[in-house]
Amino acid sequence: APTVATSSVFTILAIAAEERRMVRTLDIGGAFLHAPIPDDLEIFVKLDRVNTEMLCQIRPDYQQYVSSDGTISLKLLKALYGLVQSARLWYDRLVGVLKNGGFVMNPYDVCVWNHGEGKEQCTVVIHVDDMLATCCFESKLDMFEKLMKDEFGEVSVKHGPAF
Protein backbone atom coordinates (compact mmCIF):
# COMPACT_ATOMS: atom_id res chain seq x y z
CA ALA A 1 0.00 0.00 0.00
CA PRO A 2 1.23 3.50 -0.65
CA THR A 3 2.50 5.67 2.19
CA VAL A 4 2.55 9.46 2.23
CA ALA A 5 5.87 11.03 1.30
CA THR A 6 7.62 12.88 4.11
CA SER A 7 7.95 15.90 1.82
CA SER A 8 4.15 15.94 1.40
CA VAL A 9 3.61 15.99 5.16
CA PHE A 10 6.03 18.92 5.57
CA THR A 11 4.44 20.76 2.65
CA ILE A 12 0.90 20.30 4.04
CA LEU A 13 2.03 21.48 7.49
CA ALA A 14 3.79 24.51 5.96
CA ILE A 15 0.60 25.41 4.06
CA ALA A 16 -1.44 24.90 7.23
CA ALA A 17 0.88 27.24 9.13
CA GLU A 18 0.83 29.88 6.36
CA GLU A 19 -2.98 29.77 6.06
CA ARG A 20 -3.49 29.44 9.83
CA ARG A 21 -5.43 26.20 9.35
CA MET A 22 -6.82 24.04 12.11
CA VAL A 23 -5.44 20.53 12.41
CA ARG A 24 -6.96 17.21 13.44
CA THR A 25 -5.50 13.76 13.55
CA LEU A 26 -7.68 10.68 13.20
CA ASP A 27 -6.99 7.02 13.86
CA ILE A 28 -9.40 4.37 12.56
CA GLY A 29 -9.85 1.57 15.10
CA GLY A 30 -9.41 -1.91 13.62
CA ALA A 31 -8.91 -0.37 10.19
CA PHE A 32 -7.88 -3.54 8.36
CA LEU A 33 -11.01 -5.31 9.60
CA HIS A 34 -13.06 -2.81 7.55
CA ALA A 35 -11.42 -3.97 4.32
CA PRO A 36 -13.36 -6.65 2.45
CA ILE A 37 -11.45 -9.17 0.40
CA PRO A 38 -12.63 -9.05 -3.23
CA ASP A 39 -14.21 -12.17 -4.72
CA ASP A 40 -11.32 -12.63 -7.16
CA LEU A 41 -8.80 -12.91 -4.29
CA GLU A 42 -9.05 -16.07 -2.21
CA ILE A 43 -7.19 -16.08 1.10
CA PHE A 44 -7.42 -18.99 3.51
CA VAL A 45 -6.28 -19.32 7.10
CA LYS A 46 -5.60 -22.66 8.76
CA LEU A 47 -6.50 -22.84 12.44
CA ASP A 48 -4.51 -25.09 14.76
CA ARG A 49 -6.22 -27.83 16.81
CA VAL A 50 -6.87 -25.65 19.87
CA ASN A 51 -8.47 -22.83 17.90
CA THR A 52 -10.40 -25.31 15.77
CA GLU A 53 -11.87 -26.87 18.94
CA MET A 54 -12.86 -23.43 20.27
CA LEU A 55 -14.45 -22.52 16.96
CA CYS A 56 -16.45 -25.76 16.91
CA GLN A 57 -17.67 -25.08 20.45
CA ILE A 58 -18.99 -21.73 19.26
CA ARG A 59 -20.21 -23.06 15.91
CA PRO A 60 -20.88 -26.83 16.15
CA ASP A 61 -21.92 -26.89 12.48
CA TYR A 62 -18.24 -26.29 11.54
CA GLN A 63 -17.30 -29.73 12.93
CA GLN A 64 -18.10 -31.26 9.54
CA TYR A 65 -15.20 -29.27 8.00
CA VAL A 66 -12.51 -30.33 10.48
CA SER A 67 -9.76 -32.33 8.79
CA SER A 68 -8.31 -35.59 10.10
CA ASP A 69 -5.43 -33.74 11.79
CA GLY A 70 -7.90 -31.71 13.87
CA THR A 71 -7.43 -28.43 12.00
CA ILE A 72 -9.75 -26.39 9.84
CA SER A 73 -9.11 -24.04 6.90
CA LEU A 74 -11.34 -21.00 6.53
CA LYS A 75 -11.77 -18.57 3.66
CA LEU A 76 -11.39 -14.98 4.84
CA LEU A 77 -13.99 -12.42 3.85
CA LYS A 78 -12.20 -9.44 5.41
CA ALA A 79 -8.58 -8.49 5.86
CA LEU A 80 -6.74 -9.34 9.05
CA TYR A 81 -3.67 -7.83 10.64
CA GLY A 82 -0.60 -9.76 9.54
CA LEU A 83 -1.74 -10.44 5.99
CA VAL A 84 0.51 -9.06 3.28
CA GLN A 85 -2.53 -7.82 1.35
CA SER A 86 -4.26 -6.06 4.28
CA ALA A 87 -2.67 -2.64 3.96
CA ARG A 88 -3.53 -2.41 0.26
CA LEU A 89 -7.09 -3.65 0.81
CA TRP A 90 -7.54 -1.04 3.56
CA TYR A 91 -6.12 1.73 1.36
CA ASP A 92 -8.52 0.78 -1.46
CA ARG A 93 -11.46 0.82 0.97
CA LEU A 94 -10.50 4.23 2.38
CA VAL A 95 -10.01 5.68 -1.11
CA GLY A 96 -13.54 4.59 -2.04
CA VAL A 97 -14.93 6.39 1.02
CA LEU A 98 -12.94 9.54 0.27
CA LYS A 99 -14.07 9.58 -3.37
CA ASN A 100 -17.71 9.10 -2.34
CA GLY A 101 -17.26 11.97 0.11
CA GLY A 102 -16.16 14.30 -2.69
CA PHE A 103 -12.42 14.22 -2.03
CA VAL A 104 -9.97 14.34 -4.94
CA MET A 105 -6.53 12.73 -4.96
CA ASN A 106 -3.51 14.99 -5.25
CA PRO A 107 -1.78 14.16 -8.56
CA TYR A 108 1.66 14.19 -6.90
CA ASP A 109 0.95 11.99 -3.89
CA VAL A 110 -1.77 9.30 -3.76
CA CYS A 111 -1.93 9.70 0.03
CA VAL A 112 -2.96 13.37 -0.09
CA TRP A 113 -6.62 14.17 -0.74
CA ASN A 114 -8.47 17.48 -1.00
CA HIS A 115 -12.08 18.59 -0.70
CA GLY A 116 -13.00 22.06 -1.97
CA GLU A 117 -10.75 24.89 -3.05
CA GLY A 118 -9.09 28.01 -1.68
CA LYS A 119 -9.67 28.84 1.97
CA GLU A 120 -12.44 26.21 2.16
CA GLN A 121 -10.13 23.41 1.07
CA CYS A 122 -9.86 20.49 3.49
CA THR A 123 -6.65 18.50 3.02
CA VAL A 124 -6.26 14.94 4.29
CA VAL A 125 -2.96 13.07 4.53
CA ILE A 126 -3.12 9.27 4.87
CA HIS A 127 -0.56 7.11 6.66
CA VAL A 128 -2.01 3.57 6.87
CA ASP A 129 -4.91 3.98 9.37
CA ASP A 130 -3.85 7.41 10.64
CA MET A 131 -4.87 10.66 9.00
CA LEU A 132 -3.94 14.30 9.33
CA ALA A 133 -6.64 16.75 8.27
CA THR A 134 -6.20 20.51 7.90
CA CYS A 135 -8.64 23.28 7.04
CA CYS A 136 -9.37 26.93 7.84
CA PHE A 137 -12.95 26.07 8.76
CA GLU A 138 -13.86 23.83 11.66
CA SER A 139 -17.13 22.88 9.94
CA LYS A 140 -15.19 21.23 7.09
CA LEU A 141 -13.10 19.27 9.59
CA ASP A 142 -16.33 18.27 11.36
CA MET A 143 -17.67 17.06 7.99
CA PHE A 144 -14.58 14.93 7.42
CA GLU A 145 -14.69 13.54 10.97
CA LYS A 146 -18.38 12.66 10.56
CA LEU A 147 -17.66 10.93 7.22
CA MET A 148 -15.04 8.73 8.89
CA LYS A 149 -17.16 7.97 11.97
CA ASP A 150 -20.26 7.19 9.90
CA GLU A 151 -18.28 4.76 7.76
CA PHE A 152 -15.94 3.15 10.27
CA GLY A 153 -17.46 3.70 13.72
CA GLU A 154 -14.49 3.67 16.06
CA VAL A 155 -12.41 6.74 15.21
CA SER A 156 -10.03 8.43 17.65
CA VAL A 157 -9.73 12.16 17.02
CA LYS A 158 -7.30 14.68 18.40
CA HIS A 159 -7.93 18.36 17.83
CA GLY A 160 -4.80 20.39 17.33
CA PRO A 161 -4.55 24.15 17.69
CA ALA A 162 -4.75 26.37 14.67
CA PHE A 163 -1.34 27.47 13.45
PDB file of C-alpha atoms in Angstrom:
ATOM      1  CA  ALA A   1       0.000   0.000   0.000  1.00  0.00           C
ATOM      2  CA  PRO A   2       1.233   3.497  -0.647  1.00  0.00           C
ATOM      3  CA  THR A   3       2.495   5.666   2.191  1.00  0.00           C
ATOM      4  CA  VAL A   4       2.548   9.458   2.231  1.00  0.00           C
ATOM      5  CA  ALA A   5       5.866  11.032   1.304  1.00  0.00           C
ATOM      6  CA  THR A   6       7.618  12.877   4.110  1.00  0.00           C
ATOM      7  CA  SER A   7       7.955  15.901   1.819  1.00  0.00           C
ATOM      8  CA  SER A   8       4.151  15.935   1.396  1.00  0.00           C
ATOM      9  CA  VAL A   9       3.614  15.990   5.161  1.00  0.00           C
ATOM     10  CA  PHE A  10       6.028  18.915   5.572  1.00  0.00           C
ATOM     11  CA  THR A  11       4.436  20.759   2.652  1.00  0.00           C
ATOM     12  CA  ILE A  12       0.904  20.297   4.042  1.00  0.00           C
ATOM     13  CA  LEU A  13       2.030  21.476   7.487  1.00  0.00           C
ATOM     14  CA  ALA A  14       3.787  24.513   5.959  1.00  0.00           C
ATOM     15  CA  ILE A  15       0.605  25.412   4.059  1.00  0.00           C
ATOM     16  CA  ALA A  16      -1.435  24.898   7.227  1.00  0.00           C
ATOM     17  CA  ALA A  17       0.877  27.245   9.126  1.00  0.00           C
ATOM     18  CA  GLU A  18       0.825  29.877   6.364  1.00  0.00           C
ATOM     19  CA  GLU A  19      -2.976  29.769   6.059  1.00  0.00           C
ATOM     20  CA  ARG A  20      -3.490  29.440   9.834  1.00  0.00           C
ATOM     21  CA  ARG A  21      -5.431  26.195   9.347  1.00  0.00           C
ATOM     22  CA  MET A  22      -6.821  24.041  12.114  1.00  0.00           C
ATOM     23  CA  VAL A  23      -5.440  20.525  12.406  1.00  0.00           C
ATOM     24  CA  ARG A  24      -6.960  17.207  13.442  1.00  0.00           C
ATOM     25  CA  THR A  25      -5.497  13.755  13.548  1.00  0.00           C
ATOM     26  CA  LEU A  26      -7.679  10.684  13.201  1.00  0.00           C
ATOM     27  CA  ASP A  27      -6.991   7.016  13.856  1.00  0.00           C
ATOM     28  CA  ILE A  28      -9.398   4.371  12.556  1.00  0.00           C
ATOM     29  CA  GLY A  29      -9.846   1.573  15.099  1.00  0.00           C
ATOM     30  CA  GLY A  30      -9.414  -1.910  13.624  1.00  0.00           C
ATOM     31  CA  ALA A  31      -8.913  -0.372  10.185  1.00  0.00           C
ATOM     32  CA  PHE A  32      -7.875  -3.538   8.358  1.00  0.00           C
ATOM     33  CA  LEU A  33     -11.006  -5.313   9.597  1.00  0.00           C
ATOM     34  CA  HIS A  34     -13.063  -2.807   7.553  1.00  0.00           C
ATOM     35  CA  ALA A  35     -11.425  -3.967   4.323  1.00  0.00           C
ATOM     36  CA  PRO A  36     -13.362  -6.649   2.453  1.00  0.00           C
ATOM     37  CA  ILE A  37     -11.447  -9.168   0.400  1.00  0.00           C
ATOM     38  CA  PRO A  38     -12.632  -9.054  -3.229  1.00  0.00           C
ATOM     39  CA  ASP A  39     -14.209 -12.173  -4.717  1.00  0.00           C
ATOM     40  CA  ASP A  40     -11.319 -12.630  -7.162  1.00  0.00           C
ATOM     41  CA  LEU A  41      -8.802 -12.909  -4.293  1.00  0.00           C
ATOM     42  CA  GLU A  42      -9.047 -16.067  -2.211  1.00  0.00           C
ATOM     43  CA  ILE A  43      -7.189 -16.082   1.104  1.00  0.00           C
ATOM     44  CA  PHE A  44      -7.425 -18.989   3.510  1.00  0.00           C
ATOM     45  CA  VAL A  45      -6.276 -19.317   7.105  1.00  0.00           C
ATOM     46  CA  LYS A  46      -5.600 -22.664   8.764  1.00  0.00           C
ATOM     47  CA  LEU A  47      -6.503 -22.841  12.442  1.00  0.00           C
ATOM     48  CA  ASP A  48      -4.513 -25.093  14.757  1.00  0.00           C
ATOM     49  CA  ARG A  49      -6.221 -27.831  16.809  1.00  0.00           C
ATOM     50  CA  VAL A  50      -6.870 -25.653  19.868  1.00  0.00           C
ATOM     51  CA  ASN A  51      -8.472 -22.830  17.904  1.00  0.00           C
ATOM     52  CA  THR A  52     -10.397 -25.308  15.773  1.00  0.00           C
ATOM     53  CA  GLU A  53     -11.868 -26.871  18.935  1.00  0.00           C
ATOM     54  CA  MET A  54     -12.856 -23.431  20.273  1.00  0.00           C
ATOM     55  CA  LEU A  55     -14.451 -22.523  16.960  1.00  0.00           C
ATOM     56  CA  CYS A  56     -16.446 -25.759  16.910  1.00  0.00           C
ATOM     57  CA  GLN A  57     -17.670 -25.084  20.450  1.00  0.00           C
ATOM     58  CA  ILE A  58     -18.990 -21.734  19.260  1.00  0.00           C
ATOM     59  CA  ARG A  59     -20.210 -23.056  15.909  1.00  0.00           C
ATOM     60  CA  PRO A  60     -20.882 -26.834  16.153  1.00  0.00           C
ATOM     61  CA  ASP A  61     -21.921 -26.892  12.476  1.00  0.00           C
ATOM     62  CA  TYR A  62     -18.240 -26.294  11.540  1.00  0.00           C
ATOM     63  CA  GLN A  63     -17.305 -29.727  12.925  1.00  0.00           C
ATOM     64  CA  GLN A  64     -18.101 -31.262   9.536  1.00  0.00           C
ATOM     65  CA  TYR A  65     -15.202 -29.270   7.999  1.00  0.00           C
ATOM     66  CA  VAL A  66     -12.513 -30.329  10.484  1.00  0.00           C
ATOM     67  CA  SER A  67      -9.756 -32.327   8.790  1.00  0.00           C
ATOM     68  CA  SER A  68      -8.312 -35.591  10.099  1.00  0.00           C
ATOM     69  CA  ASP A  69      -5.428 -33.745  11.790  1.00  0.00           C
ATOM     70  CA  GLY A  70      -7.901 -31.707  13.872  1.00  0.00           C
ATOM     71  CA  THR A  71      -7.426 -28.427  12.003  1.00  0.00           C
ATOM     72  CA  ILE A  72      -9.746 -26.386   9.838  1.00  0.00           C
ATOM     73  CA  SER A  73      -9.113 -24.043   6.903  1.00  0.00           C
ATOM     74  CA  LEU A  74     -11.336 -20.998   6.535  1.00  0.00           C
ATOM     75  CA  LYS A  75     -11.768 -18.569   3.660  1.00  0.00           C
ATOM     76  CA  LEU A  76     -11.385 -14.975   4.843  1.00  0.00           C
ATOM     77  CA  LEU A  77     -13.994 -12.424   3.854  1.00  0.00           C
ATOM     78  CA  LYS A  78     -12.205  -9.438   5.410  1.00  0.00           C
ATOM     79  CA  ALA A  79      -8.582  -8.487   5.858  1.00  0.00           C
ATOM     80  CA  LEU A  80      -6.739  -9.340   9.054  1.00  0.00           C
ATOM     81  CA  TYR A  81      -3.670  -7.828  10.641  1.00  0.00           C
ATOM     82  CA  GLY A  82      -0.601  -9.763   9.542  1.00  0.00           C
ATOM     83  CA  LEU A  83      -1.744 -10.441   5.989  1.00  0.00           C
ATOM     84  CA  VAL A  84       0.511  -9.065   3.282  1.00  0.00           C
ATOM     85  CA  GLN A  85      -2.534  -7.821   1.348  1.00  0.00           C
ATOM     86  CA  SER A  86      -4.263  -6.064   4.275  1.00  0.00           C
ATOM     87  CA  ALA A  87      -2.672  -2.643   3.963  1.00  0.00           C
ATOM     88  CA  ARG A  88      -3.531  -2.408   0.263  1.00  0.00           C
ATOM     89  CA  LEU A  89      -7.090  -3.646   0.811  1.00  0.00           C
ATOM     90  CA  TRP A  90      -7.541  -1.041   3.562  1.00  0.00           C
ATOM     91  CA  TYR A  91      -6.121   1.733   1.358  1.00  0.00           C
ATOM     92  CA  ASP A  92      -8.516   0.782  -1.459  1.00  0.00           C
ATOM     93  CA  ARG A  93     -11.465   0.821   0.968  1.00  0.00           C
ATOM     94  CA  LEU A  94     -10.501   4.227   2.379  1.00  0.00           C
ATOM     95  CA  VAL A  95     -10.007   5.676  -1.109  1.00  0.00           C
ATOM     96  CA  GLY A  96     -13.541   4.587  -2.035  1.00  0.00           C
ATOM     97  CA  VAL A  97     -14.930   6.387   1.024  1.00  0.00           C
ATOM     98  CA  LEU A  98     -12.937   9.541   0.269  1.00  0.00           C
ATOM     99  CA  LYS A  99     -14.072   9.583  -3.369  1.00  0.00           C
ATOM    100  CA  ASN A 100     -17.713   9.098  -2.343  1.00  0.00           C
ATOM    101  CA  GLY A 101     -17.259  11.972   0.108  1.00  0.00           C
ATOM    102  CA  GLY A 102     -16.158  14.300  -2.685  1.00  0.00           C
ATOM    103  CA  PHE A 103     -12.416  14.220  -2.035  1.00  0.00           C
ATOM    104  CA  VAL A 104      -9.973  14.340  -4.937  1.00  0.00           C
ATOM    105  CA  MET A 105      -6.528  12.732  -4.956  1.00  0.00           C
ATOM    106  CA  ASN A 106      -3.514  14.991  -5.254  1.00  0.00           C
ATOM    107  CA  PRO A 107      -1.782  14.161  -8.565  1.00  0.00           C
ATOM    108  CA  TYR A 108       1.665  14.186  -6.905  1.00  0.00           C
ATOM    109  CA  ASP A 109       0.950  11.986  -3.894  1.00  0.00           C
ATOM    110  CA  VAL A 110      -1.768   9.297  -3.760  1.00  0.00           C
ATOM    111  CA  CYS A 111      -1.929   9.696   0.027  1.00  0.00           C
ATOM    112  CA  VAL A 112      -2.955  13.367  -0.086  1.00  0.00           C
ATOM    113  CA  TRP A 113      -6.622  14.165  -0.736  1.00  0.00           C
ATOM    114  CA  ASN A 114      -8.474  17.480  -1.004  1.00  0.00           C
ATOM    115  CA  HIS A 115     -12.077  18.591  -0.705  1.00  0.00           C
ATOM    116  CA  GLY A 116     -12.999  22.056  -1.975  1.00  0.00           C
ATOM    117  CA  GLU A 117     -10.747  24.895  -3.054  1.00  0.00           C
ATOM    118  CA  GLY A 118      -9.095  28.006  -1.681  1.00  0.00           C
ATOM    119  CA  LYS A 119      -9.669  28.837   1.966  1.00  0.00           C
ATOM    120  CA  GLU A 120     -12.437  26.208   2.158  1.00  0.00           C
ATOM    121  CA  GLN A 121     -10.133  23.405   1.068  1.00  0.00           C
ATOM    122  CA  CYS A 122      -9.859  20.493   3.492  1.00  0.00           C
ATOM    123  CA  THR A 123      -6.652  18.502   3.020  1.00  0.00           C
ATOM    124  CA  VAL A 124      -6.259  14.945   4.295  1.00  0.00           C
ATOM    125  CA  VAL A 125      -2.964  13.069   4.534  1.00  0.00           C
ATOM    126  CA  ILE A 126      -3.116   9.266   4.867  1.00  0.00           C
ATOM    127  CA  HIS A 127      -0.564   7.106   6.661  1.00  0.00           C
ATOM    128  CA  VAL A 128      -2.008   3.575   6.869  1.00  0.00           C
ATOM    129  CA  ASP A 129      -4.909   3.981   9.369  1.00  0.00           C
ATOM    130  CA  ASP A 130      -3.850   7.411  10.640  1.00  0.00           C
ATOM    131  CA  MET A 131      -4.867  10.660   8.997  1.00  0.00           C
ATOM    132  CA  LEU A 132      -3.941  14.299   9.334  1.00  0.00           C
ATOM    133  CA  ALA A 133      -6.642  16.754   8.274  1.00  0.00           C
ATOM    134  CA  THR A 134      -6.203  20.511   7.902  1.00  0.00           C
ATOM    135  CA  CYS A 135      -8.645  23.279   7.044  1.00  0.00           C
ATOM    136  CA  CYS A 136      -9.367  26.926   7.837  1.00  0.00           C
ATOM    137  CA  PHE A 137     -12.949  26.070   8.759  1.00  0.00           C
ATOM    138  CA  GLU A 138     -13.856  23.830  11.661  1.00  0.00           C
ATOM    139  CA  SER A 139     -17.127  22.879   9.941  1.00  0.00           C
ATOM    140  CA  LYS A 140     -15.192  21.228   7.090  1.00  0.00           C
ATOM    141  CA  LEU A 141     -13.101  19.270   9.589  1.00  0.00           C
ATOM    142  CA  ASP A 142     -16.325  18.274  11.358  1.00  0.00           C
ATOM    143  CA  MET A 143     -17.672  17.063   7.991  1.00  0.00           C
ATOM    144  CA  PHE A 144     -14.580  14.930   7.420  1.00  0.00           C
ATOM    145  CA  GLU A 145     -14.686  13.540  10.973  1.00  0.00           C
ATOM    146  CA  LYS A 146     -18.376  12.659  10.556  1.00  0.00           C
ATOM    147  CA  LEU A 147     -17.665  10.934   7.223  1.00  0.00           C
ATOM    148  CA  MET A 148     -15.044   8.729   8.887  1.00  0.00           C
ATOM    149  CA  LYS A 149     -17.159   7.967  11.969  1.00  0.00           C
ATOM    150  CA  ASP A 150     -20.260   7.186   9.897  1.00  0.00           C
ATOM    151  CA  GLU A 151     -18.275   4.763   7.760  1.00  0.00           C
ATOM    152  CA  PHE A 152     -15.939   3.148  10.274  1.00  0.00           C
ATOM    153  CA  GLY A 153     -17.460   3.704  13.720  1.00  0.00           C
ATOM    154  CA  GLU A 154     -14.487   3.671  16.056  1.00  0.00           C
ATOM    155  CA  VAL A 155     -12.414   6.738  15.211  1.00  0.00           C
ATOM    156  CA  SER A 156     -10.033   8.430  17.653  1.00  0.00           C
ATOM    157  CA  VAL A 157      -9.733  12.157  17.020  1.00  0.00           C
ATOM    158  CA  LYS A 158      -7.301  14.678  18.400  1.00  0.00           C
ATOM    159  CA  HIS A 159      -7.926  18.362  17.833  1.00  0.00           C
ATOM    160  CA  GLY A 160      -4.799  20.394  17.333  1.00  0.00           C
ATOM    161  CA  PRO A 161      -4.547  24.150  17.692  1.00  0.00           C
ATOM    162  CA  ALA A 162      -4.754  26.371  14.671  1.00  0.00           C
ATOM    163  CA  PHE A 163      -1.342  27.468  13.448  1.00  0.00           C
TER     164      PHE A 163
END
